[in-house]
XYZ file of N, CA, C and O in Angstrom:
688
model
N -92.663 -12.995 -94.331
C -92.654 -12.228 -93.101
C -92.742 -10.746 -93.428
O -92.263 -10.290 -94.446
N -93.306 -10.033 -92.533
C -93.462 -8.593 -92.660
C -92.081 -7.917 -92.712
O -91.150 -8.311 -92.022
N -91.965 -6.890 -93.526
C -90.690 -6.166 -93.662
C -90.237 -5.556 -92.332
O -89.050 -5.529 -92.008
N -91.175 -5.059 -91.527
C -90.853 -4.467 -90.239
C -90.268 -5.509 -89.279
O -89.324 -5.223 -88.543
N -90.799 -6.716 -89.319
C -90.285 -7.784 -88.465
C -88.855 -8.140 -88.869
O -87.973 -8.284 -88.015
N -88.627 -8.244 -90.160
C -87.280 -8.556 -90.648
C -86.304 -7.442 -90.275
O -85.177 -7.702 -89.840
N -86.739 -6.204 -90.416
C -85.892 -5.071 -90.041
C -85.548 -5.119 -88.559
O -84.394 -4.890 -88.173
N -86.525 -5.421 -87.711
C -86.273 -5.475 -86.270
C -85.388 -6.659 -85.886
O -84.574 -6.543 -84.969
N -85.524 -7.778 -86.573
C -84.641 -8.917 -86.310
C -83.208 -8.552 -86.676
O -82.264 -8.809 -85.918
N -83.032 -7.936 -87.842
C -81.700 -7.501 -88.264
C -81.130 -6.481 -87.275
O -79.955 -6.556 -86.894
N -81.949 -5.521 -86.855
C -81.501 -4.498 -85.902
C -81.090 -5.140 -84.576
O -80.072 -4.776 -83.982
N -81.882 -6.124 -84.113
C -81.589 -6.832 -82.870
C -80.213 -7.497 -82.947
O -79.358 -7.303 -82.076
N -79.996 -8.265 -84.008
C -78.729 -8.986 -84.169
C -77.568 -8.006 -84.324
O -76.522 -8.154 -83.671
N -77.731 -6.999 -85.158
C -76.650 -6.041 -85.408
C -76.276 -5.278 -84.138
O -75.083 -5.154 -83.806
N -77.261 -4.772 -83.413
C -76.962 -4.000 -82.201
C -76.351 -4.875 -81.110
O -75.454 -4.426 -80.385
N -76.814 -6.120 -81.005
C -76.216 -7.001 -80.000
C -74.779 -7.360 -80.362
O -73.916 -7.415 -79.481
N -74.521 -7.590 -81.644
C -73.138 -7.866 -82.049
C -72.242 -6.656 -81.800
O -71.115 -6.804 -81.297
N -72.729 -5.486 -82.128
C -71.951 -4.263 -81.871
C -71.711 -4.092 -80.375
O -70.603 -3.772 -79.946
N -72.756 -4.330 -79.576
C -72.621 -4.182 -78.135
C -71.610 -5.173 -77.563
O -70.705 -4.797 -76.824
N -71.773 -6.430 -77.903
C -70.953 -7.477 -77.303
C -69.521 -7.465 -77.821
O -68.574 -7.619 -77.042
N -69.350 -7.260 -79.113
C -68.015 -7.356 -79.694
C -67.211 -6.060 -79.634
O -65.983 -6.098 -79.580
N -67.892 -4.919 -79.632
C -67.161 -3.646 -79.671
C -67.398 -2.818 -78.410
O -66.463 -2.454 -77.706
N -68.654 -2.490 -78.138
C -68.954 -1.532 -77.072
C -68.621 -2.046 -75.672
O -68.300 -1.248 -74.788
N -68.701 -3.342 -75.448
C -68.324 -3.863 -74.135
C -66.829 -3.726 -73.880
O -66.387 -3.794 -72.744
N -66.059 -3.529 -74.939
C -64.610 -3.316 -74.802
C -64.280 -1.853 -74.524
O -63.193 -1.538 -74.064
N -65.219 -0.956 -74.825
C -65.032 0.470 -74.564
C -65.300 0.694 -73.084
O -66.394 0.439 -72.597
N -64.298 1.155 -72.374
C -64.434 1.324 -70.935
C -63.624 2.539 -70.501
O -62.405 2.486 -70.413
N -64.323 3.629 -70.256
C -63.670 4.841 -69.786
C -63.832 4.972 -68.285
O -64.949 4.918 -67.763
N -62.743 5.141 -67.606
C -62.720 5.376 -66.158
C -63.351 4.248 -65.349
O -63.803 4.455 -64.235
N -63.438 3.067 -65.916
C -63.917 1.915 -65.172
C -65.422 1.774 -65.058
O -65.908 0.781 -64.541
N -66.180 2.735 -65.519
C -67.636 2.612 -65.390
C -68.408 3.136 -66.589
O -69.614 2.962 -66.675
N -67.747 3.763 -67.499
C -68.425 4.443 -68.597
C -68.437 3.562 -69.845
O -67.449 3.463 -70.551
N -69.562 2.883 -70.060
C -69.750 2.044 -71.240
C -70.974 2.531 -71.996
O -72.009 2.770 -71.399
N -70.867 2.642 -73.317
C -72.066 2.977 -74.097
C -72.910 1.717 -74.310
O -72.392 0.685 -74.717
N -74.178 1.811 -74.005
C -75.095 0.674 -74.164
C -75.987 0.919 -75.370
O -77.138 1.329 -75.243
N -75.446 0.639 -76.552
C -76.184 0.907 -77.788
C -77.314 -0.087 -78.023
O -78.201 0.172 -78.827
N -77.306 -1.229 -77.338
C -78.402 -2.186 -77.505
C -79.739 -1.588 -77.099
O -80.792 -2.049 -77.526
N -79.702 -0.547 -76.297
C -80.925 0.138 -75.878
C -81.671 0.719 -77.073
O -82.897 0.877 -77.040
N -80.958 0.998 -78.141
C -81.578 1.530 -79.355
C -82.618 0.563 -79.927
O -83.621 0.996 -80.489
N -82.403 -0.730 -79.754
C -83.401 -1.707 -80.213
C -84.739 -1.481 -79.509
O -85.792 -1.476 -80.141
N -84.705 -1.272 -78.220
C -85.932 -1.044 -77.439
C -86.544 0.305 -77.812
O -87.755 0.431 -77.943
N -85.696 1.301 -78.007
C -86.184 2.634 -78.365
C -86.928 2.647 -79.697
O -87.904 3.380 -79.858
N -86.480 1.861 -80.663
C -87.022 1.936 -82.014
C -88.144 0.945 -82.303
O -88.625 0.883 -83.436
N -88.573 0.192 -81.323
C -89.705 -0.716 -81.556
C -90.963 0.097 -81.857
O -91.145 1.192 -81.313
N -91.838 -0.419 -82.724
C -93.038 0.339 -83.105
C -93.907 0.713 -81.908
O -93.926 0.033 -80.889
N -94.633 1.821 -82.065
C -95.527 2.296 -81.009
C -96.570 1.256 -80.635
O -96.943 1.129 -79.478
N -97.073 0.544 -81.616
C -98.225 -0.326 -81.405
C -97.885 -1.704 -80.871
O -98.770 -2.554 -80.794
N -96.637 -1.957 -80.507
C -96.315 -3.241 -79.891
C -97.055 -3.356 -78.565
O -97.056 -2.407 -77.772
N -97.676 -4.507 -78.306
C -98.321 -4.679 -77.002
C -97.287 -4.646 -75.876
O -96.118 -4.982 -76.083
N -97.726 -4.242 -74.700
C -96.821 -4.102 -73.568
C -96.091 -5.387 -73.223
O -94.890 -5.362 -72.911
N -96.791 -6.518 -73.265
C -96.155 -7.787 -72.918
C -95.035 -8.127 -73.903
O -93.996 -8.634 -73.508
N -95.242 -7.807 -75.188
C -94.214 -8.084 -76.189
C -93.016 -7.158 -76.000
O -91.864 -7.586 -76.122
N -93.281 -5.910 -75.687
C -92.212 -4.947 -75.433
C -91.341 -5.410 -74.263
O -90.113 -5.414 -74.348
N -91.979 -5.839 -73.177
C -91.230 -6.315 -72.013
C -90.470 -7.597 -72.317
O -89.327 -7.773 -71.881
N -91.087 -8.489 -73.078
C -90.439 -9.753 -73.444
C -89.222 -9.516 -74.343
O -88.157 -10.107 -74.132
N -89.363 -8.629 -75.322
C -88.237 -8.305 -76.196
C -87.116 -7.614 -75.418
O -85.929 -7.870 -75.655
N -87.481 -6.742 -74.500
C -86.474 -6.065 -73.679
C -85.742 -7.073 -72.789
O -84.512 -7.007 -72.646
N -86.487 -8.003 -72.229
C -85.862 -9.029 -71.391
C -84.897 -9.880 -72.214
O -83.769 -10.141 -71.790
N -85.326 -10.293 -73.398
C -84.461 -11.094 -74.261
C -83.213 -10.343 -74.682
O -82.114 -10.910 -74.723
N -83.373 -9.076 -74.976
C -82.227 -8.251 -75.363
C -81.242 -8.134 -74.204
O -80.038 -8.366 -74.363
N -81.747 -7.781 -73.039
C -80.881 -7.633 -71.872
C -80.242 -8.942 -71.448
O -79.064 -8.987 -71.077
N -81.003 -10.015 -71.522
C -80.470 -11.323 -71.143
C -79.355 -11.755 -72.088
O -78.342 -12.311 -71.658
N -79.514 -11.472 -73.363
C -78.469 -11.803 -74.331
C -77.185 -11.030 -74.021
O -76.086 -11.598 -74.051
N -77.315 -9.753 -73.713
C -76.135 -8.967 -73.333
C -75.533 -9.521 -72.049
O -74.309 -9.635 -71.920
N -76.378 -9.896 -71.088
C -75.886 -10.475 -69.835
C -75.109 -11.764 -70.054
O -74.072 -11.985 -69.434
N -75.605 -12.607 -70.946
C -74.936 -13.879 -71.209
C -73.528 -13.648 -71.746
O -72.573 -14.298 -71.314
N -73.396 -12.699 -72.654
C -72.083 -12.444 -73.248
C -71.205 -11.536 -72.396
O -70.005 -11.449 -72.627
N -71.793 -10.860 -71.427
C -71.022 -9.939 -70.587
C -70.741 -10.509 -69.206
O -69.931 -9.957 -68.470
N -71.457 -11.556 -68.809
C -71.281 -12.137 -67.488
C -71.790 -11.246 -66.375
O -71.189 -11.183 -65.307
N -72.893 -10.557 -66.603
C -73.386 -9.598 -65.613
C -74.605 -10.098 -64.829
O -75.188 -9.339 -64.068
N -75.008 -11.326 -65.000
C -76.013 -11.981 -64.156
C -77.324 -11.212 -63.993
O -77.772 -10.945 -62.881
N -77.935 -10.813 -65.064
C -79.260 -10.211 -65.017
C -79.306 -8.703 -64.903
O -80.387 -8.120 -64.874
N -78.167 -8.072 -64.815
C -78.107 -6.617 -64.673
C -78.730 -5.922 -65.877
O -79.575 -5.032 -65.727
N -78.369 -6.334 -67.069
C -78.896 -5.716 -68.280
C -80.336 -6.147 -68.542
O -81.132 -5.353 -69.049
N -80.675 -7.374 -68.189
C -82.053 -7.838 -68.378
C -83.014 -7.004 -67.529
O -84.044 -6.537 -68.013
N -82.675 -6.813 -66.273
C -83.535 -6.029 -65.377
C -83.614 -4.573 -65.828
O -84.700 -3.977 -65.848
N -82.492 -3.999 -66.215
C -82.466 -2.604 -66.652
C -83.223 -2.409 -67.953
O -83.913 -1.399 -68.138
N -83.117 -3.355 -68.857
C -83.846 -3.269 -70.126
C -85.348 -3.379 -69.910
O -86.119 -2.660 -70.539
N -85.750 -4.267 -69.031
C -87.179 -4.399 -68.729
C -87.698 -3.123 -68.078
O -88.793 -2.653 -68.399
N -86.911 -2.525 -67.191
C -87.327 -1.266 -66.578
C -87.468 -0.163 -67.620
O -88.442 0.588 -67.609
N -86.505 -0.076 -68.542
C -86.577 0.930 -69.609
C -87.801 0.696 -70.486
O -88.498 1.641 -70.861
N -88.087 -0.570 -70.807
C -89.265 -0.894 -71.617
C -90.557 -0.597 -70.857
O -91.548 -0.160 -71.448
N -90.544 -0.806 -69.557
C -91.705 -0.491 -68.732
C -91.966 1.020 -68.704
O -93.112 1.470 -68.755
N -90.895 1.788 -68.646
C -91.020 3.248 -68.591
C -91.327 3.872 -69.957
O -91.832 4.990 -70.032
N -91.036 3.155 -71.030
C -91.169 3.693 -72.382
C -92.563 4.257 -72.687
O -92.661 5.399 -73.161
N -93.659 3.536 -72.443
C -94.973 4.126 -72.739
C -95.264 5.380 -71.913
O -95.873 6.334 -72.417
N -94.816 5.405 -70.680
C -95.014 6.586 -69.835
C -94.210 7.772 -70.379
O -94.701 8.900 -70.387
N -93.006 7.500 -70.827
C -92.163 8.556 -71.380
C -92.739 9.068 -72.692
O -92.723 10.271 -72.965
N -93.276 8.166 -73.513
C -93.906 8.589 -74.768
C -95.077 9.525 -74.484
O -95.236 10.547 -75.156
N -95.864 9.211 -73.470
C -96.978 10.101 -73.102
C -96.466 11.422 -72.553
O -97.052 12.471 -72.801
N -95.375 11.381 -71.818
C -94.795 12.593 -71.250
C -94.222 13.500 -72.342
O -94.416 14.714 -72.317
N -93.543 12.908 -73.304
C -92.900 13.680 -74.371
C -93.942 14.276 -75.303
O -93.786 15.377 -75.802
N -94.988 13.576 -75.550
C -96.030 14.039 -76.456
C -96.695 12.854 -77.089
O -96.092 11.801 -77.248
N -97.918 13.026 -77.421
C -98.684 11.917 -77.968
C -98.070 11.399 -79.249
O -97.566 12.155 -80.065
N -98.165 10.100 -79.382
C -97.684 9.483 -80.612
C -98.610 9.879 -81.751
O -99.801 10.129 -81.550
N -98.081 9.938 -82.935
C -98.902 10.339 -84.077
C -99.913 9.263 -84.447
O -99.745 8.101 -84.109
N -100.946 9.660 -85.115
C -101.986 8.723 -85.536
C -101.688 8.206 -86.935
O -102.403 8.481 -87.884
N -100.587 7.479 -87.070
C -100.227 6.876 -88.340
C -100.632 5.423 -88.312
O -101.401 4.986 -87.479
N -100.057 4.635 -89.193
C -100.360 3.209 -89.211
C -99.586 2.478 -88.122
O -98.773 3.063 -87.421
N -99.812 1.186 -88.000
C -99.223 0.405 -86.918
C -97.722 0.203 -87.072
O -97.079 -0.263 -86.141
N -97.173 0.538 -88.219
C -95.735 0.351 -88.414
C -94.916 1.581 -88.014
O -93.698 1.559 -88.133
N -95.568 2.628 -87.553
C -94.841 3.838 -87.170
C -93.911 3.526 -86.005
O -94.311 2.915 -85.017
N -92.680 3.952 -86.163
C -91.678 3.726 -85.138
C -91.211 5.066 -84.575
O -91.211 6.066 -85.287
N -90.805 5.073 -83.333
C -90.276 6.322 -82.762
C -88.849 6.568 -83.221
O -87.899 6.498 -82.456
N -88.677 6.836 -84.507
C -87.365 7.063 -85.103
C -87.150 8.559 -85.308
O -88.095 9.325 -85.414
N -85.900 8.913 -85.401
C -85.525 10.312 -85.595
C -86.161 10.893 -86.851
O -86.761 11.961 -86.811
N -86.089 10.184 -87.970
C -86.601 10.727 -89.219
C -88.125 10.756 -89.276
O -88.686 11.509 -90.052
N -88.811 9.970 -88.471
C -90.275 9.995 -88.465
C -90.844 10.971 -87.445
O -91.902 11.543 -87.655
N -90.151 11.156 -86.337
C -90.703 11.937 -85.239
C -90.087 13.326 -85.094
O -90.623 14.157 -84.386
N -88.955 13.544 -85.704
C -88.303 14.837 -85.589
C -87.225 14.832 -84.511
O -87.241 14.023 -83.585
N -86.304 15.770 -84.630
C -85.144 15.816 -83.750
C -85.508 16.091 -82.296
O -85.070 15.378 -81.397
N -86.321 17.111 -82.066
C -86.652 17.485 -80.680
C -87.379 16.359 -79.963
O -87.043 16.008 -78.827
N -88.379 15.783 -80.613
C -89.150 14.712 -79.994
C -88.253 13.510 -79.707
O -88.259 12.972 -78.609
N -87.456 13.100 -80.709
C -86.629 11.914 -80.535
C -85.552 12.131 -79.480
O -85.265 11.231 -78.685
N -84.936 13.303 -79.462
C -83.889 13.564 -78.471
C -84.446 13.506 -77.053
O -83.829 12.913 -76.164
N -85.602 14.099 -76.838
C -86.217 14.077 -75.508
C -86.577 12.651 -75.106
O -86.277 12.206 -73.993
N -87.212 11.951 -76.018
C -87.616 10.565 -75.779
C -86.410 9.669 -75.493
O -86.379 8.943 -74.489
N -85.406 9.740 -76.343
C -84.218 8.889 -76.180
C -83.467 9.233 -74.899
O -82.987 8.339 -74.199
N -83.365 10.506 -74.584
C -82.658 10.916 -73.374
C -83.360 10.394 -72.116
O -82.710 9.885 -71.196
N -84.686 10.492 -72.075
C -85.425 10.047 -70.887
C -85.388 8.530 -70.719
O -85.207 8.029 -69.604
N -85.542 7.789 -71.809
C -85.469 6.327 -71.707
C -84.053 5.896 -71.332
O -83.869 5.006 -70.497
N -83.064 6.546 -71.914
C -81.672 6.233 -71.588
C -81.378 6.556 -70.122
O -80.712 5.783 -69.433
N -81.900 7.670 -69.644
C -81.710 8.022 -68.229
C -82.343 6.977 -67.320
O -81.728 6.558 -66.324
N -83.552 6.533 -67.636
C -84.221 5.502 -66.830
C -83.389 4.221 -66.818
O -83.192 3.600 -65.761
N -82.889 3.835 -67.967
C -82.061 2.630 -68.073
C -80.780 2.779 -67.254
O -80.417 1.885 -66.485
N -80.104 3.907 -67.400
C -78.838 4.125 -66.701
C -79.040 4.245 -65.191
O -78.202 3.768 -64.416
N -80.118 4.885 -64.792
C -80.412 4.992 -63.363
C -80.583 3.607 -62.756
O -79.990 3.283 -61.727
N -81.367 2.782 -63.411
C -81.636 1.443 -62.894
C -80.376 0.579 -62.902
O -80.084 -0.104 -61.918
N -79.630 0.621 -63.997
C -78.440 -0.239 -64.089
C -77.373 0.180 -63.078
O -76.728 -0.665 -62.465
N -77.218 1.476 -62.863
C -76.214 1.937 -61.893
C -76.644 1.690 -60.455
O -75.818 1.330 -59.619
N -77.914 1.868 -60.158
C -78.384 1.576 -58.801
C -78.292 0.083 -58.499
O -77.960 -0.310 -57.380
N -78.595 -0.758 -59.484
C -78.437 -2.196 -59.288
C -76.970 -2.583 -59.136
O -76.639 -3.470 -58.349
N -76.114 -1.931 -59.874
C -74.693 -2.240 -59.821
C -74.094 -1.861 -58.470
O -73.323 -2.618 -57.888
N -74.466 -0.706 -57.955
C -73.912 -0.216 -56.691
C -74.597 -0.877 -55.492
O -73.950 -1.230 -54.519
N -75.918 -1.043 -55.571
C -76.739 -1.642 -54.504
C -76.525 -0.985 -53.139
O -76.513 -1.646 -52.111
N -76.329 0.319 -53.154
C -76.127 1.051 -51.920
C -76.406 2.524 -52.178
O -76.194 3.018 -53.277
N -76.874 3.187 -51.151
C -77.074 4.625 -51.262
C -75.981 5.391 -50.514
O -76.088 6.597 -50.315
N -74.935 4.681 -50.110
C -73.842 5.326 -49.384
C -73.146 6.389 -50.228
O -72.785 7.440 -49.733
N -72.941 6.092 -51.481
C -72.282 7.031 -52.383
C -73.300 7.548 -53.392
O -73.101 7.464 -54.600
N -74.393 8.100 -52.889
C -75.518 8.501 -53.736
C -75.116 9.507 -54.805
O -75.445 9.349 -55.978
N -74.393 10.552 -54.412
C -74.049 11.610 -55.371
C -73.051 11.128 -56.410
O -73.116 11.522 -57.583
N -72.137 10.272 -56.005
C -71.201 9.697 -56.962
C -71.950 8.792 -57.950
O -71.672 8.810 -59.150
N -72.921 8.049 -57.449
C -73.733 7.198 -58.317
C -74.552 8.049 -59.283
O -74.670 7.723 -60.469
N -75.110 9.145 -58.794
C -75.906 10.021 -59.671
C -75.019 10.678 -60.735
O -75.456 10.859 -61.876
N -73.795 10.998 -60.382
C -72.860 11.529 -61.374
C -72.584 10.477 -62.448
O -72.570 10.787 -63.642
N -72.398 9.225 -62.023
C -72.206 8.131 -62.975
C -73.422 7.996 -63.880
O -73.273 7.759 -65.077
N -74.617 8.119 -63.324
C -75.852 8.002 -64.107
C -75.902 9.093 -65.170
O -76.169 8.822 -66.353
N -75.640 10.319 -64.775
C -75.716 11.442 -65.709
C -74.661 11.307 -66.809
O -74.963 11.451 -68.007
N -73.426 11.011 -66.442
C -72.358 10.895 -67.430
C -72.606 9.699 -68.355
O -72.444 9.800 -69.575
N -73.029 8.569 -67.793
C -73.328 7.387 -68.613
C -74.509 7.632 -69.535
O -74.518 7.156 -70.674
N -75.496 8.365 -69.051
C -76.646 8.704 -69.892
C -76.205 9.537 -71.078
O -76.584 9.250 -72.220
N -75.415 10.553 -70.832
C -74.938 11.407 -71.918
C -74.068 10.635 -72.906
O -74.182 10.810 -74.116
N -73.229 9.761 -72.402
C -72.340 8.975 -73.242
C -73.133 7.998 -74.120
O -72.917 7.907 -75.329
N -74.066 7.287 -73.518
C -74.909 6.357 -74.276
C -75.788 7.118 -75.258
O -75.952 6.699 -76.404
N -76.345 8.231 -74.831
C -77.188 9.052 -75.705
C -76.416 9.542 -76.923
O -76.940 9.546 -78.043
N -75.167 9.927 -76.720
C -74.324 10.361 -77.832
C -74.192 9.253 -78.875
O -74.343 9.500 -80.071
N -73.947 8.034 -78.431
C -73.821 6.916 -79.357
C -75.157 6.582 -80.020
O -75.195 6.228 -81.205
N -76.255 6.678 -79.290
C -77.576 6.418 -79.873
C -77.864 7.417 -80.981
O -78.318 7.047 -82.069
N -77.601 8.690 -80.741
C -77.830 9.703 -81.773
C -76.892 9.488 -82.965
O -77.307 9.641 -84.114
N -75.656 9.116 -82.700
C -74.710 8.834 -83.767
C -75.208 7.676 -84.639
O -75.206 7.774 -85.866
N -75.682 6.632 -84.020
C -76.204 5.484 -84.766
C -77.458 5.867 -85.549
O -77.652 5.401 -86.672
N -78.303 6.683 -84.983
C -79.508 7.112 -85.693
C -79.152 7.922 -86.929
O -79.775 7.764 -87.965
N -78.161 8.785 -86.836
C -77.757 9.576 -87.992
C -77.017 8.735 -89.032
O -77.205 8.927 -90.227
N -76.197 7.811 -88.581
C -75.435 6.984 -89.514
C -76.358 6.059 -90.303
O -76.216 5.898 -91.513
N -77.310 5.446 -89.620
C -78.154 4.437 -90.260
C -79.494 4.962 -90.744
O -80.352 4.193 -91.150
N -79.686 6.277 -90.709
C -80.930 6.854 -91.234
C -80.916 6.754 -92.762
O -79.853 6.889 -93.385
N -82.072 6.514 -93.354
C -82.118 6.480 -94.820
C -81.634 7.811 -95.403
O -81.802 8.860 -94.789
N -81.041 7.764 -96.566
C -80.424 8.965 -97.152
C -81.425 10.090 -97.392
O -81.084 11.243 -97.299
N -82.701 9.772 -97.673
C -83.687 10.827 -97.874
C -83.989 11.567 -96.576
O -84.341 12.714 -96.583
N -83.829 10.896 -95.420
C -84.067 11.555 -94.148
C -82.886 12.425 -93.748
O -83.029 13.355 -92.977
N -81.697 12.137 -94.268
C -80.507 12.931 -93.921
C -80.523 14.290 -94.578
O -79.966 15.238 -94.068
N -81.153 14.393 -95.748
C -81.134 15.663 -96.464
C -82.189 16.621 -95.970
O -83.010 16.347 -95.195
């Protein structure tokens, strides 16, 4: 099997275990949970076909839903984030013309590009998950505050994971 496929399988399993066993237990103020599983969707190679990206996002979200008891909330939000990902990549800046294994990682794309990209995808995910969770526009501003705070909280953990698990040559 290709090294990239093995790396992505390992990343999928590791992030889901971290999400289900640790991060789902982190609960600030009743609504603030870091969703680090989103990092799996963020780091998939640029050249993945759209159908595969959506399928992987659905599987990732569904797995989190099964272990969290959230009945499709994460599956729908993950698919929305994966759907928005190509649009966000075009908005942030064109992907580089490297080989098909190029991934939108911090060490390959640079800090500014990755931070913008990760923040926008995380915001799309958090917006969708919070709107689905509330299912009402009665408390619109409170929901938007939850979206912004949850986005920042999840983004903080995503950046932390990127720095922790970056190869040592990229850290220097």
